[in-house]
Structure formats: structure tokens, C-alpha cells
mmCIF file of C-alpha atoms and ligand atoms in Angstrom:
data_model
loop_
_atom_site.group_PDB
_atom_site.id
_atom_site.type_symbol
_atom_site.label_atom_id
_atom_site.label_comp_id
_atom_site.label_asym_id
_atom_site.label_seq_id
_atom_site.Cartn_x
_atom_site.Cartn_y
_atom_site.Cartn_z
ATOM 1 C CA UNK A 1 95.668 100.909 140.407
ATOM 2 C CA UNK A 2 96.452 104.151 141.995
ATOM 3 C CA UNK A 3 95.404 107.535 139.929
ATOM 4 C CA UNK A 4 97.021 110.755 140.440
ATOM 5 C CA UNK A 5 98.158 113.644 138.437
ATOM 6 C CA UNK A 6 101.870 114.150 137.865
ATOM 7 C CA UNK A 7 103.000 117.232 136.112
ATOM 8 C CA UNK A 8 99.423 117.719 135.225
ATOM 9 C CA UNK A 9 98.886 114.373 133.567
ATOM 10 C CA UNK A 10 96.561 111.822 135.239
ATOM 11 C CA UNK A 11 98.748 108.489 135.793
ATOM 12 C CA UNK A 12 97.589 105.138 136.748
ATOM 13 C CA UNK A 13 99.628 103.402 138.503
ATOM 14 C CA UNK A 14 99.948 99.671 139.099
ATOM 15 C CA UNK A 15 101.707 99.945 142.443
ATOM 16 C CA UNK A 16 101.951 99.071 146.111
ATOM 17 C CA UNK A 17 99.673 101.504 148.168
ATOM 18 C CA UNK A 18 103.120 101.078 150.640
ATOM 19 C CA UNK A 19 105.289 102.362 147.976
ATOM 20 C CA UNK A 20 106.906 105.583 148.510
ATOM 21 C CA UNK A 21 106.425 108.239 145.908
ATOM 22 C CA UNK A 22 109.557 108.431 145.176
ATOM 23 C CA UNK A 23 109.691 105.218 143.878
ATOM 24 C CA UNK A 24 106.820 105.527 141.447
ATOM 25 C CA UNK A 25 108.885 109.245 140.087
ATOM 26 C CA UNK A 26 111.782 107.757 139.531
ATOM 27 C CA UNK A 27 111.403 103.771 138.593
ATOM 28 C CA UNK A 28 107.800 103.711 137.467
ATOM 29 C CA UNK A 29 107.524 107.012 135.453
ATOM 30 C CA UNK A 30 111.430 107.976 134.784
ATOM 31 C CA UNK A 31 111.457 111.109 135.996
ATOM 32 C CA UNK A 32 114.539 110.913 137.500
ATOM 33 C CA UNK A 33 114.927 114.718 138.039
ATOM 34 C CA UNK A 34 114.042 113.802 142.008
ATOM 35 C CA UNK A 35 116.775 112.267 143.797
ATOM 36 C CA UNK A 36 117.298 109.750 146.476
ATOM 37 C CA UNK A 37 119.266 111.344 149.251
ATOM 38 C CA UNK A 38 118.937 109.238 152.459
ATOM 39 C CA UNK A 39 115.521 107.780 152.262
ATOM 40 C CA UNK A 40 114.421 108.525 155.852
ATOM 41 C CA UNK A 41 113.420 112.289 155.637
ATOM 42 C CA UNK A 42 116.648 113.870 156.691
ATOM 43 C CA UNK A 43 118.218 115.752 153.281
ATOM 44 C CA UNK A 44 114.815 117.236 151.062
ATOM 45 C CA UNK A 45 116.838 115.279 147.991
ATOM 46 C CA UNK A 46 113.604 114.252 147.243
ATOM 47 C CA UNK A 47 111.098 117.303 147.653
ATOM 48 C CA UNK A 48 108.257 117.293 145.084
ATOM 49 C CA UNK A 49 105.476 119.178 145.462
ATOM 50 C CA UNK A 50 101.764 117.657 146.675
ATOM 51 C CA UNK A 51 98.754 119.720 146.064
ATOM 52 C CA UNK A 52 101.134 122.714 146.198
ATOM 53 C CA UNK A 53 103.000 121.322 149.258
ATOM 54 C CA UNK A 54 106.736 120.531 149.892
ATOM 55 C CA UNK A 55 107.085 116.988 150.890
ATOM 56 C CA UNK A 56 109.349 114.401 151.233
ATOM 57 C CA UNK A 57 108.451 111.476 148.456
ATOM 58 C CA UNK A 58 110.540 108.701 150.005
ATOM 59 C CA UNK A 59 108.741 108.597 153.000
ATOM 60 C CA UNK A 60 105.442 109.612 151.361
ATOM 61 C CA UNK A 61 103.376 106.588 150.642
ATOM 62 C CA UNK A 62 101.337 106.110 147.326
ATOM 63 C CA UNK A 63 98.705 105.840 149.940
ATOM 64 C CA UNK A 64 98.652 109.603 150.677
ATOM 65 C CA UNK A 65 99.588 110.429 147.122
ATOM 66 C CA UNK A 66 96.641 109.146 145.674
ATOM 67 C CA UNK A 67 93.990 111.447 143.952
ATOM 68 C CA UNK A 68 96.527 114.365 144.620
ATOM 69 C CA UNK A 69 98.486 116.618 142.150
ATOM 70 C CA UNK A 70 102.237 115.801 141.880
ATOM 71 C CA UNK A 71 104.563 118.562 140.778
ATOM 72 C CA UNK A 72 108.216 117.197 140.209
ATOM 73 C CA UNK A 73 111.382 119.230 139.402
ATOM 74 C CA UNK A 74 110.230 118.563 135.356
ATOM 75 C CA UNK A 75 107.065 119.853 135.793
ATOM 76 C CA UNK A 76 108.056 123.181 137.950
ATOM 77 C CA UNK A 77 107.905 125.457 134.379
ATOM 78 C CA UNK A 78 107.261 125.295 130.981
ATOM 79 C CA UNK A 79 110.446 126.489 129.896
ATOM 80 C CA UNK A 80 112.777 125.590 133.046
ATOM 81 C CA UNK A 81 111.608 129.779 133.730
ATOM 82 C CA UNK A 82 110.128 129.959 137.302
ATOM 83 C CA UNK A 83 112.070 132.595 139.273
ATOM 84 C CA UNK A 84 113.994 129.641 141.153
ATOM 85 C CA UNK A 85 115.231 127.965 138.180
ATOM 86 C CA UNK A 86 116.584 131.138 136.263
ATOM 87 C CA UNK A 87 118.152 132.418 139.286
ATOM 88 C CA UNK A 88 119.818 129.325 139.885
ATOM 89 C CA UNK A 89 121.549 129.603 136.462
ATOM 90 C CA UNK A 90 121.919 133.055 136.918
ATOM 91 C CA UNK A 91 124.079 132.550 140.336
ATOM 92 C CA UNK A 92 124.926 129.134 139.224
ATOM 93 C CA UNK A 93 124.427 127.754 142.160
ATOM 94 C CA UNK A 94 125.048 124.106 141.904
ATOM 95 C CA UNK A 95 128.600 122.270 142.633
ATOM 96 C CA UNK A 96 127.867 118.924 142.114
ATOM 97 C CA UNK A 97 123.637 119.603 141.999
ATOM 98 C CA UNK A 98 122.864 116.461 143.537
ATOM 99 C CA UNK A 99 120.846 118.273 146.074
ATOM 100 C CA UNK A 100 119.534 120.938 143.537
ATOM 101 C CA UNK A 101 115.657 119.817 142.541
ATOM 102 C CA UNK A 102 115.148 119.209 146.145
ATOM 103 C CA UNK A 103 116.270 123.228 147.065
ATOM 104 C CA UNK A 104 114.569 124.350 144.090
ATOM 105 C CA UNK A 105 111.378 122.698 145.149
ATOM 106 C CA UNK A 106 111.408 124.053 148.630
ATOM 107 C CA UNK A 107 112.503 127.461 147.452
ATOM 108 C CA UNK A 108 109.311 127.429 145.256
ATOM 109 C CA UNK A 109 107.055 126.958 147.717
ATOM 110 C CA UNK A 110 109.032 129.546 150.269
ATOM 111 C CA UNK A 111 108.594 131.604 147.576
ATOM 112 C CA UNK A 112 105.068 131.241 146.976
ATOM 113 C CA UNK A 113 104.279 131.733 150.834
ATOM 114 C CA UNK A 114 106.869 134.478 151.746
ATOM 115 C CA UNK A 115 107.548 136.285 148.414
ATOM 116 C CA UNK A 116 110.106 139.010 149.977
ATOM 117 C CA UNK A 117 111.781 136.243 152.570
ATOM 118 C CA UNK A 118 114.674 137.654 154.585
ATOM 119 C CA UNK A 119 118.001 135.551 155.032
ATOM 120 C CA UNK A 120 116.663 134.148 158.429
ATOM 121 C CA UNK A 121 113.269 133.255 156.487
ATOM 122 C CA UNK A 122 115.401 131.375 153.945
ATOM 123 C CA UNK A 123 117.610 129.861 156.614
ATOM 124 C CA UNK A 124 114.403 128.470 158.292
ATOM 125 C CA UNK A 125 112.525 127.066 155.354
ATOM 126 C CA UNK A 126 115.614 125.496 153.803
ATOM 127 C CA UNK A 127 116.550 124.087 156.563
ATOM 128 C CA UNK A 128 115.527 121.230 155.818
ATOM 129 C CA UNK A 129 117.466 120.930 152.526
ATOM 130 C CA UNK A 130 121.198 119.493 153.121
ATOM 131 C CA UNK A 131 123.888 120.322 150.849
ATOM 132 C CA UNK A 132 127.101 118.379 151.201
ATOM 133 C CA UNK A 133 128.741 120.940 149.008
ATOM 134 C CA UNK A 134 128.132 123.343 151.386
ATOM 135 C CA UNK A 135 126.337 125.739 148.070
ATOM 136 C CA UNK A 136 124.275 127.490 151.245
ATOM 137 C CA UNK A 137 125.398 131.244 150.146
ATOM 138 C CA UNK A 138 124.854 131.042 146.759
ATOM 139 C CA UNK A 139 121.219 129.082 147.441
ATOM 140 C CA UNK A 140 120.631 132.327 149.782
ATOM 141 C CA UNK A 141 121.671 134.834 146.985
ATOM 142 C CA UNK A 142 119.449 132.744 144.185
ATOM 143 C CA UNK A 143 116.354 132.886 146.690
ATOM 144 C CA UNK A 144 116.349 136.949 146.966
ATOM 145 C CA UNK A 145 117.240 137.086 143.226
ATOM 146 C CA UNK A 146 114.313 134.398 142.444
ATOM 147 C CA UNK A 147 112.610 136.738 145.010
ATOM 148 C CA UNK A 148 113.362 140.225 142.673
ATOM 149 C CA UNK A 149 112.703 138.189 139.439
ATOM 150 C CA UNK A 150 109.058 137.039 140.877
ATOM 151 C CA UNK A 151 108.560 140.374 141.618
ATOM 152 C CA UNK A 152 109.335 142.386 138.474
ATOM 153 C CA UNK A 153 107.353 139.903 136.649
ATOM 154 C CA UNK A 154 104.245 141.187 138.336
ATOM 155 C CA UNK A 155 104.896 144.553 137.235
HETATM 156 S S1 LIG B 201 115.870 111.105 150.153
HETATM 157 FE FE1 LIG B 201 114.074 111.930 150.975
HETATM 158 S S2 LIG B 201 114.731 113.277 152.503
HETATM 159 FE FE2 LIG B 201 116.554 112.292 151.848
HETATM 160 S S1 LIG B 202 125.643 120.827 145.193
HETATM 161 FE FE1 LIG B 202 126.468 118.927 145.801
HETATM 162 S S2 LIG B 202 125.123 118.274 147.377
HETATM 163 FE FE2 LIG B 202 124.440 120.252 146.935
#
């Protein structure tokens, strides 16, 4: 048995230590808000967050997963309301939004770390993030809006 929290409910697991995280998101729990891109670390289809990090779950093992918190795409807000998520809607930023729970989980983090990024700052940190829609602009123009939103909210 592997425990870990996921969306801030502990979850015991009957799985492989070997398995990727991924796996356990999608097949063993359902969520299947996280996609499966490439499997091998090159699109961020599959970005969750672990203990407040961005990382890849289909090459992150239950192993490392273990005793850690898991936040997936369903478990970002309450109300689908963190900054990310309305300014998505707002710009509407998806085409086909295969790719979008993977942005919006990297954005999240980039915006937790860099609250006021520039364009090269969001260029860098979403890198990492493919879209073969090519939605780049509008992800830019949601990230300073999600950016604006995060910071009126404070007032
Ligand atoms: S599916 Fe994980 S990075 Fe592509
Ligand atoms: S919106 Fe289609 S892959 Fe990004």
C-alpha cells in the first residue's frame, strides 16, 4: 500500500512502487483531468503539483510520490476560481485544451514564485509546456491577467 494525499484526501493505494503517478490519477483514482501527452517528460500534459511543486507524473514514480501532497487540475480551487483558471475562461484560451491542466498547473506555480512575471519569465517557465495548437499568445495574455487578478485579490 502506498499513502499519500491527493487533493487533500489521504489515499491508499494498492500499487506498484514503479508505477508512475500518472497512472494511479488517472486509472486508479479517475481523475482524468491530467493528461497523457508523450509519457517521457517532453510536453507538461501531465503536470500536477507535489508538495507545491510542478512535476511531471508520468515519469514520477509512486516511489517518490509517497507520503507527499498531490494537487491535480481538480483539486487546484474550490470553485474552478484560482487566478489561472478564471483567466483562462476569461481569454479563453484553449483550442482543443488537450494541453490545458498541464499549462494551468505550471502557470500556478509560476505564479506563486514570480507573481508579476514578465513575457520572458512566462516564456521560460512554460517552456516546458507544448501546445500543438500553437494557444502560446493567449496562454501569455491569461498569465499577466491571472497575474492582475492574484493581485487585486490581495487588496
Ligand atoms: S505526458 Fe508527461 S510530459 Fe508528456
Ligand atoms: S489547445 Fe490543443 S494542444 Fe494546446
Amino acid at each position: 500500500m502506498i499513502q499519500l494525499t491527493v487533493n487533500g484526501k489521504t489515499e491508499n493505494l494498492d500499487v506498484s512502487p514503479d508505477m508512475p503517478l500518472l497512472w494511479a490519477i488517472r486509472d486508479t483514482l479517475g481523475l482524468t483531468g491530467t493528461k497523457f501527452g508523450c509519457g517521457v517528460a517532453q510536453c507538461g500534459a501531465c503536470v500536477v503539483h507535489l508538495d507545491g511543486e510542478a512535476v511531471r507524473s508520468c515519469v514520477t514514480k509512486m516511489s517518490r510520490a509517497k507520503g507527499k501532497n498531490v494537487v491535480t487540475i481538480e483539486g487546484l480551487s474550490k470553485d474552478n476560481d484560482h487566478p489561472a483558471q478564471k483567466a483562462w475562461q476569461e481569454i479563453d484560451v484553449p483550442q482543443c485544451g488537450y494541453c490545458h491542466s498541464g499549462q494551468i498547473m505550471s502557470a500556478a506555480v509560476l505564479l506563486r514564485e514570480n507573481p508579476n512575471p514578465t513575457d520572458q519569465d512566462i516564456d521560460d517557465a512554460m517552456a516546458g509546456n507544448i501546445c500543438r495548437c500553437g494557444t502560446y499568445p493567449r496562454i501569455r495574455k491569461a498569465i499577466h491577467l491571472a497575474s492582475q487578478m492574484q493581485e487585486k485579490n490581495k487588496i
